[in-house]
PDB file of C-alpha atoms in Angstrom:
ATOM      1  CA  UNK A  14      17.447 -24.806  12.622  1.00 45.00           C
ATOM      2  CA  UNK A  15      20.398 -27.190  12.652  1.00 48.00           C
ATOM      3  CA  UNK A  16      22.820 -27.960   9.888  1.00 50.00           C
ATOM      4  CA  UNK A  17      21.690 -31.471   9.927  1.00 57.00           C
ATOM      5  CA  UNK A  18      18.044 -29.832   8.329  1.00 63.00           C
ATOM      6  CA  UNK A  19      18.997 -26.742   6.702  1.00 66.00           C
ATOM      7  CA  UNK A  20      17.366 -27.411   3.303  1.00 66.00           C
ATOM      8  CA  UNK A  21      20.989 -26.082   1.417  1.00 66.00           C
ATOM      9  CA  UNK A  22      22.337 -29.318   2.115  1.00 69.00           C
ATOM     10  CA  UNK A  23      19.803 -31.535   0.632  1.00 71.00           C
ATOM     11  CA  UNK A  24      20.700 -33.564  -2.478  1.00 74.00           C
ATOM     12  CA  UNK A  25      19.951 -31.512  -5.457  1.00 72.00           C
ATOM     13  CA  UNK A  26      18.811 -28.316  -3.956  1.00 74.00           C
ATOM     14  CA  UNK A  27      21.430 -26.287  -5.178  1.00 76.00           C
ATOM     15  CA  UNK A  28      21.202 -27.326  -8.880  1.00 82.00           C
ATOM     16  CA  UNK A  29      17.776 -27.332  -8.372  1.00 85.00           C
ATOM     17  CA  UNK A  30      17.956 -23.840  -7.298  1.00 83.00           C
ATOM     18  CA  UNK A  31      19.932 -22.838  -9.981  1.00 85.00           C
ATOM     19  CA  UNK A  32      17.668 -23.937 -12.849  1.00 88.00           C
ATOM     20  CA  UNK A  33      14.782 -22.624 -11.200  1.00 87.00           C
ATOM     21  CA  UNK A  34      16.231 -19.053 -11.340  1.00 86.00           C
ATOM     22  CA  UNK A  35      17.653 -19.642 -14.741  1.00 88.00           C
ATOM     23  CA  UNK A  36      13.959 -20.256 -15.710  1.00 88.00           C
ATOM     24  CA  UNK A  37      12.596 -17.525 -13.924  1.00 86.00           C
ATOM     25  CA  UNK A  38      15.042 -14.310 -14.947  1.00 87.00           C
ATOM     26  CA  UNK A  39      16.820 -16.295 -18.375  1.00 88.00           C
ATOM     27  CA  UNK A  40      13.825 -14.744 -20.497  1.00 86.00           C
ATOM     28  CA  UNK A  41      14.209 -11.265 -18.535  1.00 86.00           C
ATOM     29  CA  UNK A  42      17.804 -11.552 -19.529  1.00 88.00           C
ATOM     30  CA  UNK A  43      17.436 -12.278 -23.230  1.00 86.00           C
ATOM     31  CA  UNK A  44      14.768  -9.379 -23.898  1.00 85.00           C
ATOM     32  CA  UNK A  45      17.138  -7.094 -22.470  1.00 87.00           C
ATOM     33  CA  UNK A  46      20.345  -8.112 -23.930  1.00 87.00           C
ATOM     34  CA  UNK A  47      18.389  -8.370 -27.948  1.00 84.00           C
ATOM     35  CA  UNK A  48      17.244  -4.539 -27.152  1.00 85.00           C
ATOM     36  CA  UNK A  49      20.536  -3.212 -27.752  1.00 87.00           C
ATOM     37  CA  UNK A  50      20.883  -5.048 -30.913  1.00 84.00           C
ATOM     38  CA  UNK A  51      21.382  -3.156 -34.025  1.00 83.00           C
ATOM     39  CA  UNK A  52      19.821  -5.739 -36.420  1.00 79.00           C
ATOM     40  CA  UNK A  53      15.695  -5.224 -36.772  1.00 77.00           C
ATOM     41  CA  UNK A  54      15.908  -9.191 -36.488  1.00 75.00           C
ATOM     42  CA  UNK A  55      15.181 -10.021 -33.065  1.00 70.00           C
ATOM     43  CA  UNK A  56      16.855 -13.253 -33.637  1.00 71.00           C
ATOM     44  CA  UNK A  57      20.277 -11.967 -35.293  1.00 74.00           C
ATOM     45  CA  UNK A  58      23.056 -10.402 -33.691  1.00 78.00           C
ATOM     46  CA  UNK A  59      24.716  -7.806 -35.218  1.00 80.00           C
ATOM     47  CA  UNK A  60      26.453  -5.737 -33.084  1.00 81.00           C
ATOM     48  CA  UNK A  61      25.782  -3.310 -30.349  1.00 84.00           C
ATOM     49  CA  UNK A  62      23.047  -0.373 -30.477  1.00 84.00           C
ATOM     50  CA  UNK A  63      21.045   1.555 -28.172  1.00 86.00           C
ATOM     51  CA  UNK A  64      18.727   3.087 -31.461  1.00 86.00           C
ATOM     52  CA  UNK A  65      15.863   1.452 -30.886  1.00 85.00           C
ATOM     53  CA  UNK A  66      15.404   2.800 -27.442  1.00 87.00           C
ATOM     54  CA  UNK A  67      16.078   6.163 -29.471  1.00 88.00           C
ATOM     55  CA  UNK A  68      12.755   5.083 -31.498  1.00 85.00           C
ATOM     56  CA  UNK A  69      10.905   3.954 -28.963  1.00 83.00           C
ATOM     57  CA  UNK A  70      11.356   7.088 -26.973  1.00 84.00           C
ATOM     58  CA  UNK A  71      10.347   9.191 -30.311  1.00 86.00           C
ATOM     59  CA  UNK A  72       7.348   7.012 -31.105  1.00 84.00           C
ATOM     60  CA  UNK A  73       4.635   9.248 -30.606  1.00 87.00           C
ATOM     61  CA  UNK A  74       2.204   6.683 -30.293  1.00 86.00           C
ATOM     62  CA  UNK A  75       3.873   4.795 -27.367  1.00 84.00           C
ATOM     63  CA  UNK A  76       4.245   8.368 -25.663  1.00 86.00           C
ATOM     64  CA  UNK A  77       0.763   8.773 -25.727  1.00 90.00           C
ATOM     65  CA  UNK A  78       0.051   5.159 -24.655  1.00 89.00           C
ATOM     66  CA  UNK A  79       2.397   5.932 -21.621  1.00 87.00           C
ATOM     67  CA  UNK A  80       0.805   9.169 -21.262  1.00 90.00           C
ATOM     68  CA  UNK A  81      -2.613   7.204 -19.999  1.00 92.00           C
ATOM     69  CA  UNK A  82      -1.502   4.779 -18.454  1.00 91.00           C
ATOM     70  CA  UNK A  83       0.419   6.931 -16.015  1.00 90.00           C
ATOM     71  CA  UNK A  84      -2.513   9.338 -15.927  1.00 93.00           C
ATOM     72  CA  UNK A  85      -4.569   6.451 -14.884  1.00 94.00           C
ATOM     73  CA  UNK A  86      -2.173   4.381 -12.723  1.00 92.00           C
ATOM     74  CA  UNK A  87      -1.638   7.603 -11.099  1.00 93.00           C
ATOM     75  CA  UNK A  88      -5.078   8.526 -10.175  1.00 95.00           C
ATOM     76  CA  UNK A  89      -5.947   4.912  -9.282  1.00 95.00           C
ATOM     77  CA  UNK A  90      -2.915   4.925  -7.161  1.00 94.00           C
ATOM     78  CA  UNK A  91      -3.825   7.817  -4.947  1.00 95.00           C
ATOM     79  CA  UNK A  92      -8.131   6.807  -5.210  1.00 96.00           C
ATOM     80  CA  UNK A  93      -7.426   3.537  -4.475  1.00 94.00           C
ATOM     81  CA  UNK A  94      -4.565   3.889  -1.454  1.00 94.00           C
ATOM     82  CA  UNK A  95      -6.941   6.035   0.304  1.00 95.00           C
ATOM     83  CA  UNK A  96     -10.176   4.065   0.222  1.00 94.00           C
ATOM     84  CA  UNK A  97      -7.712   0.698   1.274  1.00 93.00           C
ATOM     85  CA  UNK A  98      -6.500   2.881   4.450  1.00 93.00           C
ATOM     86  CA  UNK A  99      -9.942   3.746   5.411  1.00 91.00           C
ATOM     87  CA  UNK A 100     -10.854   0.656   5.261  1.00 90.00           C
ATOM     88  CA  UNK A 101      -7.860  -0.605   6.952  1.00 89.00           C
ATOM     89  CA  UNK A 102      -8.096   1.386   9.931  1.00 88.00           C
ATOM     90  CA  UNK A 103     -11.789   0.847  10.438  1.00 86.00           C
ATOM     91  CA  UNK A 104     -11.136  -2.901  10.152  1.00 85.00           C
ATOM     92  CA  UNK A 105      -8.471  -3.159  12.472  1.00 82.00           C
ATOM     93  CA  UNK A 106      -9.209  -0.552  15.034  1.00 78.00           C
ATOM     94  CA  UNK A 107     -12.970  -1.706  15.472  1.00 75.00           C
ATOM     95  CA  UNK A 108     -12.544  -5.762  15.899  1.00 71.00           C
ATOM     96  CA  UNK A 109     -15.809  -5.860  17.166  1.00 73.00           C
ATOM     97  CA  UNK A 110     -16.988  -4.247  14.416  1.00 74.00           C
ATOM     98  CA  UNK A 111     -20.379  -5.913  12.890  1.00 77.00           C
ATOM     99  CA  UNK A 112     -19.829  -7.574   9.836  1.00 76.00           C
ATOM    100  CA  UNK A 113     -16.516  -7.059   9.968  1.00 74.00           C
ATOM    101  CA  UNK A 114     -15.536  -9.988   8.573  1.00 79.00           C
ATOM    102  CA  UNK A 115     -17.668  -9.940   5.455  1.00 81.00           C
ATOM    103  CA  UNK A 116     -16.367  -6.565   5.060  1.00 82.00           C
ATOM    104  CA  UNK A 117     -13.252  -7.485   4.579  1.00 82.00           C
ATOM    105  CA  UNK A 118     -13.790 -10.277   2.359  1.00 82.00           C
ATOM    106  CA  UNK A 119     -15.768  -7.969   0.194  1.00 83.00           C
ATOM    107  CA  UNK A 120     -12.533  -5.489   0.048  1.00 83.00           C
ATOM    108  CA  UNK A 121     -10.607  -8.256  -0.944  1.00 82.00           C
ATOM    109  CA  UNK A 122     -12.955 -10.103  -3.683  1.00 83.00           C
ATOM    110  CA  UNK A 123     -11.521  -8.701  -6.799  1.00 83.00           C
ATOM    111  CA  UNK A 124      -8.509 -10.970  -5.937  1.00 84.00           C
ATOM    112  CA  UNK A 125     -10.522 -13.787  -5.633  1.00 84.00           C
ATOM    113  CA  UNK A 126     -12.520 -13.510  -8.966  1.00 85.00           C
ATOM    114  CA  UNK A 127     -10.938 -14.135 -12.390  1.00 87.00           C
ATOM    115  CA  UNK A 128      -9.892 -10.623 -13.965  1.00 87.00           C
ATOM    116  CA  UNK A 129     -11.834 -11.680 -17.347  1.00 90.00           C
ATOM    117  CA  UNK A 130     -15.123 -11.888 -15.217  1.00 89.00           C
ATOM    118  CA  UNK A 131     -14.590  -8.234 -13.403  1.00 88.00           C
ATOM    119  CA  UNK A 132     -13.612  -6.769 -16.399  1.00 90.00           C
ATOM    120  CA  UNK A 133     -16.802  -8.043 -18.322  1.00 91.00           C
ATOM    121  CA  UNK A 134     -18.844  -7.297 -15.408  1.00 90.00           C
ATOM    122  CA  UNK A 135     -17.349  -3.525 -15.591  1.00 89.00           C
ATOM    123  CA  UNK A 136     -17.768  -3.096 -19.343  1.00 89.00           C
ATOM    124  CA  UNK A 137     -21.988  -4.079 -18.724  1.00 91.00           C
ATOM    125  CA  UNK A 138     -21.942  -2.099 -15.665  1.00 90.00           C
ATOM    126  CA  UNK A 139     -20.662   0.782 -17.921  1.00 90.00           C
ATOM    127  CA  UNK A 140     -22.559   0.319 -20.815  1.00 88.00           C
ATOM    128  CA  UNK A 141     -25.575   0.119 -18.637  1.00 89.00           C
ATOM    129  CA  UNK A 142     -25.096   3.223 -17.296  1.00 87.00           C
ATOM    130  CA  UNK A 143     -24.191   5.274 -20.554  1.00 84.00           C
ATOM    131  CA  UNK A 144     -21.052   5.807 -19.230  1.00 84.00           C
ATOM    132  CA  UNK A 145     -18.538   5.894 -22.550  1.00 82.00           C
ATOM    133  CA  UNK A 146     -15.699   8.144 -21.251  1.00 84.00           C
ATOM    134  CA  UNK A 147     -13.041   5.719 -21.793  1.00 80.00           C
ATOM    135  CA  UNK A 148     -10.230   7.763 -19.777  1.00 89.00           C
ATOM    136  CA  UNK A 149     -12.558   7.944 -16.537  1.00 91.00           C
ATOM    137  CA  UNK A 150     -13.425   4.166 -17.165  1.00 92.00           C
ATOM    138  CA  UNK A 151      -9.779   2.971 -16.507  1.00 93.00           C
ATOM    139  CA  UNK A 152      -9.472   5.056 -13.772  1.00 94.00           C
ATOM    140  CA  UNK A 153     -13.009   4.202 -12.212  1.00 93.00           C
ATOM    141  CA  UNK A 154     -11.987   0.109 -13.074  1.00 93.00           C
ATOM    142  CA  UNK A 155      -8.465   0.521 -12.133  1.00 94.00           C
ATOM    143  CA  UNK A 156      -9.304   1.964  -8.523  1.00 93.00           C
ATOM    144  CA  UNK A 157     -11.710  -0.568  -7.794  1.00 91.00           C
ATOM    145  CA  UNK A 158      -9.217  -3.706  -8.408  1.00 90.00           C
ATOM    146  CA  UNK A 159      -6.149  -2.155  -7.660  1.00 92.00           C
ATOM    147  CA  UNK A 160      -8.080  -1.479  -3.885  1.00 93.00           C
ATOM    148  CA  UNK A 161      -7.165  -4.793  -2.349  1.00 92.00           C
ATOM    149  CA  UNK A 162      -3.599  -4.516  -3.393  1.00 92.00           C
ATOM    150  CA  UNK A 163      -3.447  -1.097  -1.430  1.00 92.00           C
ATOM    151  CA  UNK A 164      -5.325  -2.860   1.340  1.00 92.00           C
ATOM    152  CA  UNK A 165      -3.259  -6.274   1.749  1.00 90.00           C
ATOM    153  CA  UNK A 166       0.078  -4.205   3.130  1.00 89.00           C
ATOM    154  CA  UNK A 167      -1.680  -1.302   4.903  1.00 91.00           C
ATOM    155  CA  UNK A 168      -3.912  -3.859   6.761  1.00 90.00           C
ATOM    156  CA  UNK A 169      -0.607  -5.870   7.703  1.00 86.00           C
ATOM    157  CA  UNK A 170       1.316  -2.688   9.264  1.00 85.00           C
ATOM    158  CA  UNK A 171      -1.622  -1.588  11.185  1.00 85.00           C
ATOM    159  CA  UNK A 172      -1.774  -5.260  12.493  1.00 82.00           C
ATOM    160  CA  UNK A 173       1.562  -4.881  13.643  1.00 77.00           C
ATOM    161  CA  UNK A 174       1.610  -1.857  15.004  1.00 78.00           C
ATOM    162  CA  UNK A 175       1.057  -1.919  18.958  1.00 75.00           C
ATOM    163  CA  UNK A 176      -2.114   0.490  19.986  1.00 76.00           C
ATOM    164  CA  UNK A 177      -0.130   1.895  23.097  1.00 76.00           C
ATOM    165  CA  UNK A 178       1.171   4.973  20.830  1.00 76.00           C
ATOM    166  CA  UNK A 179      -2.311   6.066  19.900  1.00 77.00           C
ATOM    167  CA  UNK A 180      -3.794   4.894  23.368  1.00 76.00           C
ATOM    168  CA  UNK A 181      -1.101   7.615  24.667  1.00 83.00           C
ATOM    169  CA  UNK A 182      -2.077  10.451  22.491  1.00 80.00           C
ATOM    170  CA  UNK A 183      -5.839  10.269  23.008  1.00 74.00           C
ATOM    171  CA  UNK A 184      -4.627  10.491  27.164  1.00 74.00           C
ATOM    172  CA  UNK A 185      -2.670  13.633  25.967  1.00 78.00           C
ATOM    173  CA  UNK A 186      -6.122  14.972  24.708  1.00 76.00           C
ATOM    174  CA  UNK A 187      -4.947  14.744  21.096  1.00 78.00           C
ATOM    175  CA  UNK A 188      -8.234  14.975  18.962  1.00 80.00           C
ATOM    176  CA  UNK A 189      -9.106  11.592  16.509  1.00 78.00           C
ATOM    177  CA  UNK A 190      -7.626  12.659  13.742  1.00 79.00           C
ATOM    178  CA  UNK A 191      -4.480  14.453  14.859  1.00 84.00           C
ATOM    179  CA  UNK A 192      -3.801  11.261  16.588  1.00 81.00           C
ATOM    180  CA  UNK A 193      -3.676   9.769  13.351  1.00 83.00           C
ATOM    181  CA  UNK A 194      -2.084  12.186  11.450  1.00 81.00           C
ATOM    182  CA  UNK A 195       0.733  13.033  14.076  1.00 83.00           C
ATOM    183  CA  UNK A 196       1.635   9.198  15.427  1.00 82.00           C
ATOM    184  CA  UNK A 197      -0.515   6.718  13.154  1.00 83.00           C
ATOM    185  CA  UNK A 198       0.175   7.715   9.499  1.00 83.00           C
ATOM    186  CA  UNK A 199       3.830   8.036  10.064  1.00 83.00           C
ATOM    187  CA  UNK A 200       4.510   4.304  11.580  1.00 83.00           C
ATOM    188  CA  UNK A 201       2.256   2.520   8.990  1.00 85.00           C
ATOM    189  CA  UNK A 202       3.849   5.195   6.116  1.00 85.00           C
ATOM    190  CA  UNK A 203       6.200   2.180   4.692  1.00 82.00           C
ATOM    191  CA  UNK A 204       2.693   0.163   4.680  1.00 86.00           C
ATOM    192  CA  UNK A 205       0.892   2.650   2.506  1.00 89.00           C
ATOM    193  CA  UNK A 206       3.708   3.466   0.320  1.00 86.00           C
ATOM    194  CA  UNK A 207       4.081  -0.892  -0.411  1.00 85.00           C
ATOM    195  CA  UNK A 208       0.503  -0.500  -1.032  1.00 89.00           C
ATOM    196  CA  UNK A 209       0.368   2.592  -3.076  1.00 90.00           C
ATOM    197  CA  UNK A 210       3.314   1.114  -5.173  1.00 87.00           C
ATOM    198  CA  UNK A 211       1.739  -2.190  -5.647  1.00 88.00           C
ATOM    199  CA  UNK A 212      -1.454  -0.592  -6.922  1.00 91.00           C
ATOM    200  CA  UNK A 213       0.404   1.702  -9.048  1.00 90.00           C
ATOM    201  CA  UNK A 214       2.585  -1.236 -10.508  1.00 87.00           C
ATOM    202  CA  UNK A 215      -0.925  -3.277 -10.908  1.00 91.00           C
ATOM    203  CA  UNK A 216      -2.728  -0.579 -12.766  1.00 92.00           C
ATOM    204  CA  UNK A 217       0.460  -0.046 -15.213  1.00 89.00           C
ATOM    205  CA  UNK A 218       0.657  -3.519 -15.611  1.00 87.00           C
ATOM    206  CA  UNK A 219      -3.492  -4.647 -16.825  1.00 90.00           C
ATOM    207  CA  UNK A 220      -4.563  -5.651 -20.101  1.00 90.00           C
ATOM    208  CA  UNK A 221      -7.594  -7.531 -20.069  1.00 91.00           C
ATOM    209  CA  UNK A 222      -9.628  -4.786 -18.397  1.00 91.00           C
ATOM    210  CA  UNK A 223      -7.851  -2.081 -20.154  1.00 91.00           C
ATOM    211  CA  UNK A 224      -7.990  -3.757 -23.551  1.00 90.00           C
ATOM    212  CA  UNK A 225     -11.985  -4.271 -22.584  1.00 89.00           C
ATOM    213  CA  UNK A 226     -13.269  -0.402 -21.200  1.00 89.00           C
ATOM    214  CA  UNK A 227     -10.066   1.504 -23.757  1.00 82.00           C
ATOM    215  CA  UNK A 228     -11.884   3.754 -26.436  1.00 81.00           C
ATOM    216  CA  UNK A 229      -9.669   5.824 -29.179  1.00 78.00           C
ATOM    217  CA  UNK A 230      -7.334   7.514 -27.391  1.00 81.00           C
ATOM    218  CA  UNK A 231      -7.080   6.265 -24.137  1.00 87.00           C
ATOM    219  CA  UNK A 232      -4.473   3.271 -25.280  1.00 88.00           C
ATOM    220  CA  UNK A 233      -2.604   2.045 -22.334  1.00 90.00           C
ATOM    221  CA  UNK A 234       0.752   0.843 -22.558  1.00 87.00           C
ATOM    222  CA  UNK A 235      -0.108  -3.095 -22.439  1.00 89.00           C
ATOM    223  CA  UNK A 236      -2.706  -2.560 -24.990  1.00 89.00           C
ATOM    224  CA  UNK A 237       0.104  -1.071 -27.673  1.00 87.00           C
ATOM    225  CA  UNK A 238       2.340  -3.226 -26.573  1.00 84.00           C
ATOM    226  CA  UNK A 239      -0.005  -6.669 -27.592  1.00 86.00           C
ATOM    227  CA  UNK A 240      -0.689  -4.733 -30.670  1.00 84.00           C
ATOM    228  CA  UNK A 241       3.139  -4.633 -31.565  1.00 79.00           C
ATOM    229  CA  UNK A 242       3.510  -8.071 -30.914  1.00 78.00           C
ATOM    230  CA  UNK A 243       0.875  -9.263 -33.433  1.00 74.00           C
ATOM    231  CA  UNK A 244       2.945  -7.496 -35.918  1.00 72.00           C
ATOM    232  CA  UNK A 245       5.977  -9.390 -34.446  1.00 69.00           C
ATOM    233  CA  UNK A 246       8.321  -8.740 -32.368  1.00 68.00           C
ATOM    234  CA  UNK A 247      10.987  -5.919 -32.886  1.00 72.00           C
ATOM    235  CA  UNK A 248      13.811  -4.327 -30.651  1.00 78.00           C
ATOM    236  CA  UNK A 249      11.554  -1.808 -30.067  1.00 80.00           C
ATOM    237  CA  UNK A 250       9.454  -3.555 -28.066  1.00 81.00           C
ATOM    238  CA  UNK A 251      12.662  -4.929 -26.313  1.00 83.00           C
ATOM    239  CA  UNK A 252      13.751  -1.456 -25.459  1.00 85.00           C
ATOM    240  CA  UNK A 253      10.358  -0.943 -24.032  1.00 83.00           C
ATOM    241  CA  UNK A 254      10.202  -3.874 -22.322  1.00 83.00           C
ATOM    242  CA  UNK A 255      13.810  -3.108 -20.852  1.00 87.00           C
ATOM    243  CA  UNK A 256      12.383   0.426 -19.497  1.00 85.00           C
ATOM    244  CA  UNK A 257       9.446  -1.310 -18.033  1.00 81.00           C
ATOM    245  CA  UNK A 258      11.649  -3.148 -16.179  1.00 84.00           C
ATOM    246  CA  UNK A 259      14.055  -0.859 -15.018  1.00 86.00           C
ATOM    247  CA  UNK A 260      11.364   1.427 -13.690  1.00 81.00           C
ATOM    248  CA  UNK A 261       9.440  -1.440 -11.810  1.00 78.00           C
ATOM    249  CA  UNK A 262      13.197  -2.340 -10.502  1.00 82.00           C
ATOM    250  CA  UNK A 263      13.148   1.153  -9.211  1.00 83.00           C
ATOM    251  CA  UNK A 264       9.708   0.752  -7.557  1.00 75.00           C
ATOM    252  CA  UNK A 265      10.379  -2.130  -5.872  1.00 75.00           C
ATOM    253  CA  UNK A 266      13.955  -1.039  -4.516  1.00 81.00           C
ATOM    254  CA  UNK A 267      12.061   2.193  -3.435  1.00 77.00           C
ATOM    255  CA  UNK A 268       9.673   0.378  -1.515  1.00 70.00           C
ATOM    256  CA  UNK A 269      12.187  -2.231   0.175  1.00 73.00           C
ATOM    257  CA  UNK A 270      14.367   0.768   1.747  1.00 77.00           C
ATOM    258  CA  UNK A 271      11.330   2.312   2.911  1.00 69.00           C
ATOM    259  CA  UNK A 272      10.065  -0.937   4.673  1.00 66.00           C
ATOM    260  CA  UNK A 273      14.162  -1.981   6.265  1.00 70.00           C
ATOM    261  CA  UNK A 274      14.724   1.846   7.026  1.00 69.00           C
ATOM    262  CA  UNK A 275      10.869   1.537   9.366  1.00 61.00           C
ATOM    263  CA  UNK A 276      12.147  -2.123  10.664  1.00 61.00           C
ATOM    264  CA  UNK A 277      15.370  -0.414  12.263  1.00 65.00           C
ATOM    265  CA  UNK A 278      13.484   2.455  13.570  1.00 60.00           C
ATOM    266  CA  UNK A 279      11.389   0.138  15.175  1.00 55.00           C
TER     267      UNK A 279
END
């Protein structure tokens, strides 16, 4: 691209650019910088404090709310990961497959429907069948939509990935599945950890299901957190905000090194 049309030297782009990341990460910036305040006023500063991250860490309540929703996000993470890489290798190492197509669309029709109108579905589906657990519904609901998430990135490194390394094991005599084990699984790893980490970061992040399928005990994060808010907002919920994200920060750096350390090895 020449300089003539690189996009940096239109007229306005740079304050343009500016205000659009002011209003993107200015909110981000404000929740974390009121969590250290000492004053239970959100909106007054008083001076500098890191207690309420000391309360939030000794509510019992939000420790138990965190306590399910990484018991779920974990299990959904691993359930779902595995059922997207199935059906990602199926999908993209059969292209003549029958009905592949619809296959795929059917993996990826959770993103496609509104989340209000899967999670209602669920909650009949569940109450249909008697099923009141409420700690294996989250996991059951949170597999099933965090799936296509999983599937989106695996699905994209296997369609990247040339077919000559496998094609050379099975002439070695290498049996199906060490083939995939030995030389497959290892070059699409960064793909299924993005995916795994995206799911996990979906399920930690849902509400609207969660809020629907939740019974007593089996709070998830999101769901306490909404019910602090209707009692207003404190710098408690800043502080827990601020950890939230710190550790999706984390998750996402994580998965970016991954993904530029398999792009130089390739």
């Amino acid at each position: 691209m020449s300089a003539n049309h690189d996009v940096r030297h239109y007229p306005g782009a740079g304050l343009m650019t500016t205000v659009f990341f002011l209003w993107l990460y200015a909110p981000i910036v404000v929740v974390i910088w009121f969590s250290f305040n000492e004053n239970r006023l959100v909106s007054v500063w008083s001076g500098f404090s890191t207690k309420w991250y000391t309360a939030a860490l000794a509510n019992d309540a939000l420790m138990d709310a965190l306590r399910v929703s990484l018991t779920v996000a974990a299990i959904a993470t691993v359930i779902s990961t595995v059922v997207a890489l199935c059906a990602a290798m199926v999908l993209s190492r059969n292209p003549d497959l029958r009905f592949g197509k619809l296959s795929e669309t059917v993996v990826n029709l959770p993103l496609l429907l509104p989340e209000i109108v899967v999670a209602v579905a669920t909650l009949i589906l569940f109450s249909q069948l008697e099923f009141t657990n409420g700690l294996l519904r989250l996991i059951v609901a949170h597999s099933a939509f965090c799936t296509p998430f999983a599937f989106l990135p695996i699905r994209a490194r296997l369609q990247g990935m040339s077919r000559d390394y496998e094609d050379a094991a099975h002439d070695l005599y290498a049996a199906p599945f060490t083939a995939f084990r030995r030389i497959t699984l290892p070059l699409i790893m960064p793909g299924v950890f993005a995916g795994a980490m995206l799911a996990f970061v979906i399920s930690m992040d849902d509400f609207i299901t969660s809020n629907m399928l939740a019974t007593g005990g089996t709070t998830t994060l999101p769901v306490y957190i909404f019910s602090l808010i209707k009692r207003g907002t404190t710098p408690e919920l800043n502080a827990i905000s601020t950890l939230l994200i710190v550790a999706s920060l984390v998750i996402a750096t994580l998965a970016l090194a991954l993904s530029a350390r398999a792009m130089r090895r390739a």
